[in-house]
Short mmCIF file of C-alpha atoms and ligand atoms in Angstrom, two decimals:
data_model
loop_
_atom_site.label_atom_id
_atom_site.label_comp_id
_atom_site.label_asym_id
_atom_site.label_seq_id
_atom_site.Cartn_x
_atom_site.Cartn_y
_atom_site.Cartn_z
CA UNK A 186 69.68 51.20 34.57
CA UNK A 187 72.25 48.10 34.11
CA UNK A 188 73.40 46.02 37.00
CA UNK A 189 77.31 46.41 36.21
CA UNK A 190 78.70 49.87 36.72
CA UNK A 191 80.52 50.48 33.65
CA UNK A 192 83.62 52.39 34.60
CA UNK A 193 85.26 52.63 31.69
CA UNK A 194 82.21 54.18 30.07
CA UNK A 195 81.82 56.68 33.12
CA UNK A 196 85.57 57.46 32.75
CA UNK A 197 85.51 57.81 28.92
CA UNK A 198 82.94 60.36 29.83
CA UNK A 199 84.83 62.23 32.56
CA UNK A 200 88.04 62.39 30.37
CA UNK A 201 86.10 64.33 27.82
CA UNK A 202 84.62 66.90 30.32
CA UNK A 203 88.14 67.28 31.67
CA UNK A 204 89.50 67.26 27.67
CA UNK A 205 87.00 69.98 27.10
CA UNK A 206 87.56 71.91 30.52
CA UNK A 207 92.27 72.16 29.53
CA UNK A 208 91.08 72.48 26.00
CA UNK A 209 90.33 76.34 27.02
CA UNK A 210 93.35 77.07 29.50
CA UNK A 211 95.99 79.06 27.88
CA UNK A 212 98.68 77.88 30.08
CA UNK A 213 98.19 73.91 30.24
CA UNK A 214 98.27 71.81 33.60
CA UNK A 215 101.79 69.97 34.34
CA UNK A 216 101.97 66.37 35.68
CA UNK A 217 105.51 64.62 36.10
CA UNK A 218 105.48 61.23 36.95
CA UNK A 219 108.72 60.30 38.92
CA UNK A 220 109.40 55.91 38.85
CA UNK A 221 112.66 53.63 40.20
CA UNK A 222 113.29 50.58 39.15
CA UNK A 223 111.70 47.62 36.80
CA UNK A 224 108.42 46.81 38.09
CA UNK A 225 106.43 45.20 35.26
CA UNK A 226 102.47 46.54 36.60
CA UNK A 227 103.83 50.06 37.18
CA UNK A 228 105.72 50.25 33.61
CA UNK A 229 101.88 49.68 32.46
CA UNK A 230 100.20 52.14 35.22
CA UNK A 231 102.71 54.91 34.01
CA UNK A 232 101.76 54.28 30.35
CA UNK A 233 98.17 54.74 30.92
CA UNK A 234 98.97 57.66 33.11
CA UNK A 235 100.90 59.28 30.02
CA UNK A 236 97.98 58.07 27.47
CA UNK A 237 95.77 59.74 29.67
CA UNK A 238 97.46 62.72 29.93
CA UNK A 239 97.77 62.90 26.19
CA UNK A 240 94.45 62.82 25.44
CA UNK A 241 92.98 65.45 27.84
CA UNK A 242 95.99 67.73 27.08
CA UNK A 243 98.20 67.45 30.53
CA UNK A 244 101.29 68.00 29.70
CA UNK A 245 103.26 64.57 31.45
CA UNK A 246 106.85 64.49 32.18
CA UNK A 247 107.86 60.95 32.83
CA UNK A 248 111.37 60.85 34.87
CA UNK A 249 112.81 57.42 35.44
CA UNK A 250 115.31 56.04 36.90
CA UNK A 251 116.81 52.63 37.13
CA UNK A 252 118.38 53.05 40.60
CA UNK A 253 118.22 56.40 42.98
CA UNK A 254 119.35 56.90 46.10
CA UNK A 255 116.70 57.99 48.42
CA UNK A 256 118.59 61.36 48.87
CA UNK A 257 118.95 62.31 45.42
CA UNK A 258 115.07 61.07 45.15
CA UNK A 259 114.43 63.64 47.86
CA UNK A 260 116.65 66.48 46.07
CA UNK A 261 114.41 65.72 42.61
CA UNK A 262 111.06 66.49 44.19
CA UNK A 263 112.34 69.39 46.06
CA UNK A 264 113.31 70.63 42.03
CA UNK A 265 109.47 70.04 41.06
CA UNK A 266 107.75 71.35 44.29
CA UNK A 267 109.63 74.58 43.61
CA UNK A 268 108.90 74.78 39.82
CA UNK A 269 105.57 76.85 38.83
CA UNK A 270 105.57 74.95 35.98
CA UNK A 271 105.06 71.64 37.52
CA UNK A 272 100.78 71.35 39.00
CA UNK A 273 100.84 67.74 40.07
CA UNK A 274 104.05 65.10 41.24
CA UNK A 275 103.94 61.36 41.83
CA UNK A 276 105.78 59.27 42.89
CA UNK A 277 105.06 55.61 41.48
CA UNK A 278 104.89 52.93 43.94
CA UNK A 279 106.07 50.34 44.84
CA UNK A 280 109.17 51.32 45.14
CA UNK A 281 112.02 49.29 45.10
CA UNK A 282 112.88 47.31 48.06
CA UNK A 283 114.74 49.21 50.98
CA UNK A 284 113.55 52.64 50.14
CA UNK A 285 111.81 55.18 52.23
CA UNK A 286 108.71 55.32 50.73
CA UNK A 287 106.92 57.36 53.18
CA UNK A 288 110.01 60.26 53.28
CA UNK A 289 109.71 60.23 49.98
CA UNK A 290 106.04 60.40 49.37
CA UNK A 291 105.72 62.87 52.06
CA UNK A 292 108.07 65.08 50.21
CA UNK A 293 105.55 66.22 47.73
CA UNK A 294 104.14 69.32 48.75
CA UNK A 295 100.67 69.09 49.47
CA UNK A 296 99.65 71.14 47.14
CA UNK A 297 101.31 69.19 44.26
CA UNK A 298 100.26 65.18 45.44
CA UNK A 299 97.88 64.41 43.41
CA UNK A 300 97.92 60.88 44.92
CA UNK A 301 96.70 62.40 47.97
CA UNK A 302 99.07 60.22 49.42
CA UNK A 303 101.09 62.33 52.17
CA UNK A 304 100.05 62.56 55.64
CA UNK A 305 98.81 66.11 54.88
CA UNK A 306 96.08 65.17 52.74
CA UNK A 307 95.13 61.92 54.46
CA UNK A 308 94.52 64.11 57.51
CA UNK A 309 92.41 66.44 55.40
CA UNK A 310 90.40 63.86 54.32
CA UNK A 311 89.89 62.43 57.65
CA UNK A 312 88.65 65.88 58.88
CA UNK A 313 86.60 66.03 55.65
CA UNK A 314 88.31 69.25 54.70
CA UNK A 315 88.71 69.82 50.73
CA UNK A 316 91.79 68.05 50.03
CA UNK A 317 93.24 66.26 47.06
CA UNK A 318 91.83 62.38 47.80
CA UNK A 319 93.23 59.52 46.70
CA UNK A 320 92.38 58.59 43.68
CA UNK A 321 91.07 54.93 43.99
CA UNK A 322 88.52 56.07 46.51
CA UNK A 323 87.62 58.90 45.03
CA UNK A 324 86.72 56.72 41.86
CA UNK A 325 84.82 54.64 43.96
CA UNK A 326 82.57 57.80 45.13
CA UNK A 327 82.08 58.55 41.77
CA UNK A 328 80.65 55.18 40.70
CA UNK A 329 78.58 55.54 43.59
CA UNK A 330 77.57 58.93 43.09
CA UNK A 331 76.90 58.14 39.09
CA UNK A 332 74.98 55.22 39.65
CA UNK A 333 72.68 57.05 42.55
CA UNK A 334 73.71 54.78 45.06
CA UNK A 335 72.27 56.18 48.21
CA UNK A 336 75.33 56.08 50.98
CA UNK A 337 73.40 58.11 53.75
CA UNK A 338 72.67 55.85 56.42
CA UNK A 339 73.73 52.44 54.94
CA UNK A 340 75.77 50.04 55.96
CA UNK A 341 78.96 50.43 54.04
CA UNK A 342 81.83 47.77 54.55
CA UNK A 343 85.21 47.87 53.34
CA UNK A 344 87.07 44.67 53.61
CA UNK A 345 91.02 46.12 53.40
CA UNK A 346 92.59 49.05 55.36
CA UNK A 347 95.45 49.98 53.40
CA UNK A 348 96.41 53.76 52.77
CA UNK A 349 95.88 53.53 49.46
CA UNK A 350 92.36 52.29 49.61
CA UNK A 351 90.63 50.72 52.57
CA UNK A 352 91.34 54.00 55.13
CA UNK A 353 90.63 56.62 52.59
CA UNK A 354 87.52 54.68 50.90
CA UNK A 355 85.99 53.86 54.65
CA UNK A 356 86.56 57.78 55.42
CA UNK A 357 85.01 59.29 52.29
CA UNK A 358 82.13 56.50 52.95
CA UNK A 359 81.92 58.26 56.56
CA UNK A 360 82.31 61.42 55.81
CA UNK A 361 78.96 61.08 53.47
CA UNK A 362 77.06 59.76 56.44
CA UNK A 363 77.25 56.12 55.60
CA UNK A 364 77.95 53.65 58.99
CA UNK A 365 81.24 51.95 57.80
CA UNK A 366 82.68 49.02 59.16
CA UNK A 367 86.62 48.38 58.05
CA UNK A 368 87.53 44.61 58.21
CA UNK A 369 90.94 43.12 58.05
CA UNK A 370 92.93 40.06 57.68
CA UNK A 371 92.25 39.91 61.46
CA UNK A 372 88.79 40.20 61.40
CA UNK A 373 86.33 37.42 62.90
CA UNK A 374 83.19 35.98 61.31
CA UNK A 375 84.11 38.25 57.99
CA UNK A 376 81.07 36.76 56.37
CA UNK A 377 78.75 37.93 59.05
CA UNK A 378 79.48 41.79 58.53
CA UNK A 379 79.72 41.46 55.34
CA UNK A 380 76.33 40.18 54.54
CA UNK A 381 75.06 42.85 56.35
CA UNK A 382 76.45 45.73 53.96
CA UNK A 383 74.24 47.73 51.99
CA UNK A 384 77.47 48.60 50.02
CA UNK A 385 80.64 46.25 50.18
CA UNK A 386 83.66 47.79 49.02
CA UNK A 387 86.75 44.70 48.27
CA UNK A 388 90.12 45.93 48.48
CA UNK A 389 91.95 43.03 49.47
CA UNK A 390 94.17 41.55 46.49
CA UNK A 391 92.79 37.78 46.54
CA UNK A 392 90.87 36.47 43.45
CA UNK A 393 87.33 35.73 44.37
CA UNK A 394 87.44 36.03 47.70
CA UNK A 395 84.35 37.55 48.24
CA UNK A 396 81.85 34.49 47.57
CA UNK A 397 78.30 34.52 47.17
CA UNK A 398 77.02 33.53 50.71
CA UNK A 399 79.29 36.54 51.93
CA UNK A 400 77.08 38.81 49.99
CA UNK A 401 73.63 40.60 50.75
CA UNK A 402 70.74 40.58 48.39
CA UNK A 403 70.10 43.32 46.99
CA UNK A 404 73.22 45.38 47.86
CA UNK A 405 75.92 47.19 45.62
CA UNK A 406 79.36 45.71 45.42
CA UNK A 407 82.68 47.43 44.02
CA UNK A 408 85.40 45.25 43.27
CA UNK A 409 88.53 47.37 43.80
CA UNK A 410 91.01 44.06 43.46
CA UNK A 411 93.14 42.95 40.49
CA UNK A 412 94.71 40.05 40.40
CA UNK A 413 96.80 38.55 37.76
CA UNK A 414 96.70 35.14 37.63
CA UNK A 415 98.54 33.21 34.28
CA UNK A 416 98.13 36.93 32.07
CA UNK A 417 94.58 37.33 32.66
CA UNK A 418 92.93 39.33 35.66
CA UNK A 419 90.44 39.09 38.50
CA UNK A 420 88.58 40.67 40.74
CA UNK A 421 88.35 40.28 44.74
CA UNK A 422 84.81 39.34 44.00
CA UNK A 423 83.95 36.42 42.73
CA UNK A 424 81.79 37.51 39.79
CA UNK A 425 79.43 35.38 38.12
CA UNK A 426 78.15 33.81 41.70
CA UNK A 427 77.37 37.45 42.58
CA UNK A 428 75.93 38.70 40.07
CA UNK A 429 72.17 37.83 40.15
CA UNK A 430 71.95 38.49 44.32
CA UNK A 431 73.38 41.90 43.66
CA UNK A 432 71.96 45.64 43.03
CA UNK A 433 74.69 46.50 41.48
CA UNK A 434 78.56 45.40 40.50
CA UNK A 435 81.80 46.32 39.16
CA UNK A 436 83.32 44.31 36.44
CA UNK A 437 87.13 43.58 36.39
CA UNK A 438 88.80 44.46 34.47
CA UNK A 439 86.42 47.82 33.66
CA UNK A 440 85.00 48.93 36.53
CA UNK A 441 87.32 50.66 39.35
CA UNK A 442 90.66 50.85 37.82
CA UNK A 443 89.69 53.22 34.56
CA UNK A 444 88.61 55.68 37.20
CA UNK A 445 91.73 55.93 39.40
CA UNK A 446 93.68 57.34 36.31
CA UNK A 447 91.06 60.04 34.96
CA UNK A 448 90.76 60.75 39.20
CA UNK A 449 94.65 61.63 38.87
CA UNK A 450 93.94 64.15 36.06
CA UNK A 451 91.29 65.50 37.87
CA UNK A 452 93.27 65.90 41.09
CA UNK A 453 96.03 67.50 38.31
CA UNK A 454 93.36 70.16 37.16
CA UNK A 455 91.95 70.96 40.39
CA UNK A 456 96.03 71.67 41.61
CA UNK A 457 96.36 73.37 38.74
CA UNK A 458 92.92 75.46 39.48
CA UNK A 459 94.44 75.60 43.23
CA UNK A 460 97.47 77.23 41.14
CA UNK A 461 95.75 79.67 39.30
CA UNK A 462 93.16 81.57 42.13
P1 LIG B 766 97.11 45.84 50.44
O1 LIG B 766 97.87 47.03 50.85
O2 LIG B 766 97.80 44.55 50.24
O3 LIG B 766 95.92 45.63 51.49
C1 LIG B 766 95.12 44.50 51.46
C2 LIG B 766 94.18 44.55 52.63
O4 LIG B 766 93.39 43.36 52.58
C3 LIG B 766 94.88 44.58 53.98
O5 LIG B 766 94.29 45.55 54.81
C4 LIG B 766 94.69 43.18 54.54
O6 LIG B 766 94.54 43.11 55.94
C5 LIG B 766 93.37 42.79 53.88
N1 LIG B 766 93.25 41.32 53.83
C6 LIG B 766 94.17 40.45 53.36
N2 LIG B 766 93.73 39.19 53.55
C7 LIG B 766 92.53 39.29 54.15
C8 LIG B 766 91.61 38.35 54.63
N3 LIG B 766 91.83 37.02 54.53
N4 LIG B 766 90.47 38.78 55.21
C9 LIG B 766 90.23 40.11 55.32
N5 LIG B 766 91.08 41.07 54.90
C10 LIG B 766 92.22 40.65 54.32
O7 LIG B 766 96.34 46.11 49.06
P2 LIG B 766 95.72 47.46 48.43
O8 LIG B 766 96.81 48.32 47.93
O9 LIG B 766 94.69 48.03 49.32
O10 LIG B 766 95.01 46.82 47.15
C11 LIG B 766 93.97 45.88 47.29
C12 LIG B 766 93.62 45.34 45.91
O11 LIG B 766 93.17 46.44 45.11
C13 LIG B 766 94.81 44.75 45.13
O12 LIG B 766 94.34 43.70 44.32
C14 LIG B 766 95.27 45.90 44.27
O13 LIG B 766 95.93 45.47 43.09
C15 LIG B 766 93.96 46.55 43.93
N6 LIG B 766 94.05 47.97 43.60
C16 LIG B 766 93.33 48.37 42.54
C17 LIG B 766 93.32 49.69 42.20
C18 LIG B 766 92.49 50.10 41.05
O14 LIG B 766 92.70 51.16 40.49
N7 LIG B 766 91.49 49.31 40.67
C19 LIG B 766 94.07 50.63 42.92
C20 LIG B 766 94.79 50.19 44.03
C21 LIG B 766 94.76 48.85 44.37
P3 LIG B 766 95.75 43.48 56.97
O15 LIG B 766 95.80 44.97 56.98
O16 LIG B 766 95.31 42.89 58.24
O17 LIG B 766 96.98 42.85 56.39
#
């Protein structure tokens, strides 16, 4: 088996199972996409979102607007939590400045946030009840669980705690019986802990900051980060210094990010499935 995890091949491959799996519904699975404002990386996100969609057979309703009040944002997901029609919301973030992003986000019934992004479904998750997880970490478990990584009783570390993927990655890590340690900007000694993980997860958003003397031999490494820096991007990792201490490593670009879209359509299908009992 290869060194890199290849996640674009392992997501090529899930998008076909999940092509295959809507190919035979008679009533396809509905995702709208609700965005505000002129963010450049989410403009791309949504597009890959809708591509996605496309191709497994989702049908995707993009609504955008230039400038909403939080209110009226409020009123519009009320409108798709009450339509049958409608299996998965989100909401793209960030958000423009001065919004509520949490009210808003935490408008989404439960049932329909495929981000698993409201407090509902973070506490599910943290009580490792089935809940729609977020999709970045749940990406990450399938690399791991592709690859046969063995998480029971390692030392996992997750350098980030953000919502969006340092909690939810360290609790999914716990949850399958892995010891996880959650570091921070705060954090002392950083390169102590991590050279003790078995698995080191990066979620920070700093290009190569995760050197090779921070690393352990032998141990697997996901690089969640992207960084753009002058039109090209990077990983939190730094790569090529890595690479021969390593068991195994995600690229960037190609490793984490293809999965976080084909985890949305599966979150889509399984609130679809959730639907449909
Ligand atoms: P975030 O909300 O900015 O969180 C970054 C985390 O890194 C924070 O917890 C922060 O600590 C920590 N940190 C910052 N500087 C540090 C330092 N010097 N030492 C240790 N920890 C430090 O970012 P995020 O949303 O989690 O995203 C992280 C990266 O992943 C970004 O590059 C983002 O673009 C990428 N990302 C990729 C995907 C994907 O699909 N591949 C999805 C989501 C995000 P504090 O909490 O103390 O500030």
């Amino acid at each position: 088996m290869s060194k890199i995890i290849d996640g674009k091949k392992i997501s090529l491959k899930i998008k076909d199972e999940l092509k295959m799996e809507v190919e035979k519904l008679k009533v396809k699975p509905k995702l709208v996409v609700i965005s505000v404002g002129d963010n450049p990386a989410s403009k791309v996100y949504v597009g890959q979102k809708e591509k996605a969609a496309n191709y497994i057979g989702i049908d995707y309703l993009h609504e955008h607007y230039d400038s909403i009040s939080d209110d009226n944002l409020v009123k519009e997901i009320e409108k798709f939590n009450k339509d049958k029609s409608v299996d998965g919301i989100i909401v793209q973030l960030p958000l423009p400045d001065g919004m509520d992003e949490k009210r808003i986000v935490n408008t989404i019934s439960c049932d329909k946030d495929v981000d698993g992004l409201t407090y509902l479904n973070a506490g599910l998750l943290i009580n490792n009840r089935e809940t729609l997880a977020s999709c970045t970490p749940k990406g990450i478990m399938k690399l791991l669980e592709h690859e046969k990584v063995k998480i029971e009783g390692t030392n996992a570390v997750v350098v980030g705690r953000s919502i969006l993927v340092g909690k939810p990655i360290a609790n999914l890590l716990l949850n399958a019986n892995a010891t996880v340690t959650v570091c921070h900007s705060k954090t002392k000694d950083l390169a102590k802990i991590t050279k003790k993980a078995d698995i080191l997860i990066a979620a920070i958003g700093k290009k190569h900051f995760i050197t090779r003397d921070m690393v352990r031999h032998g141990s697997v490494v996901i690089d969640v980060g992207i960084n753009r820096v002058d039109g090209k991007l990077y990983g939190d990792v730094d790569y090529d210094n890595v690479y021969d201490k390593v068991a195994k490593i995600t690229p960037v670009p190609g490793g984490v990010g293809p999965m976080t879209v084909v985890m949305l359509m599966e979150n889509v299908l399984l609130a679809y499935k959730n639907h449909h009992k």
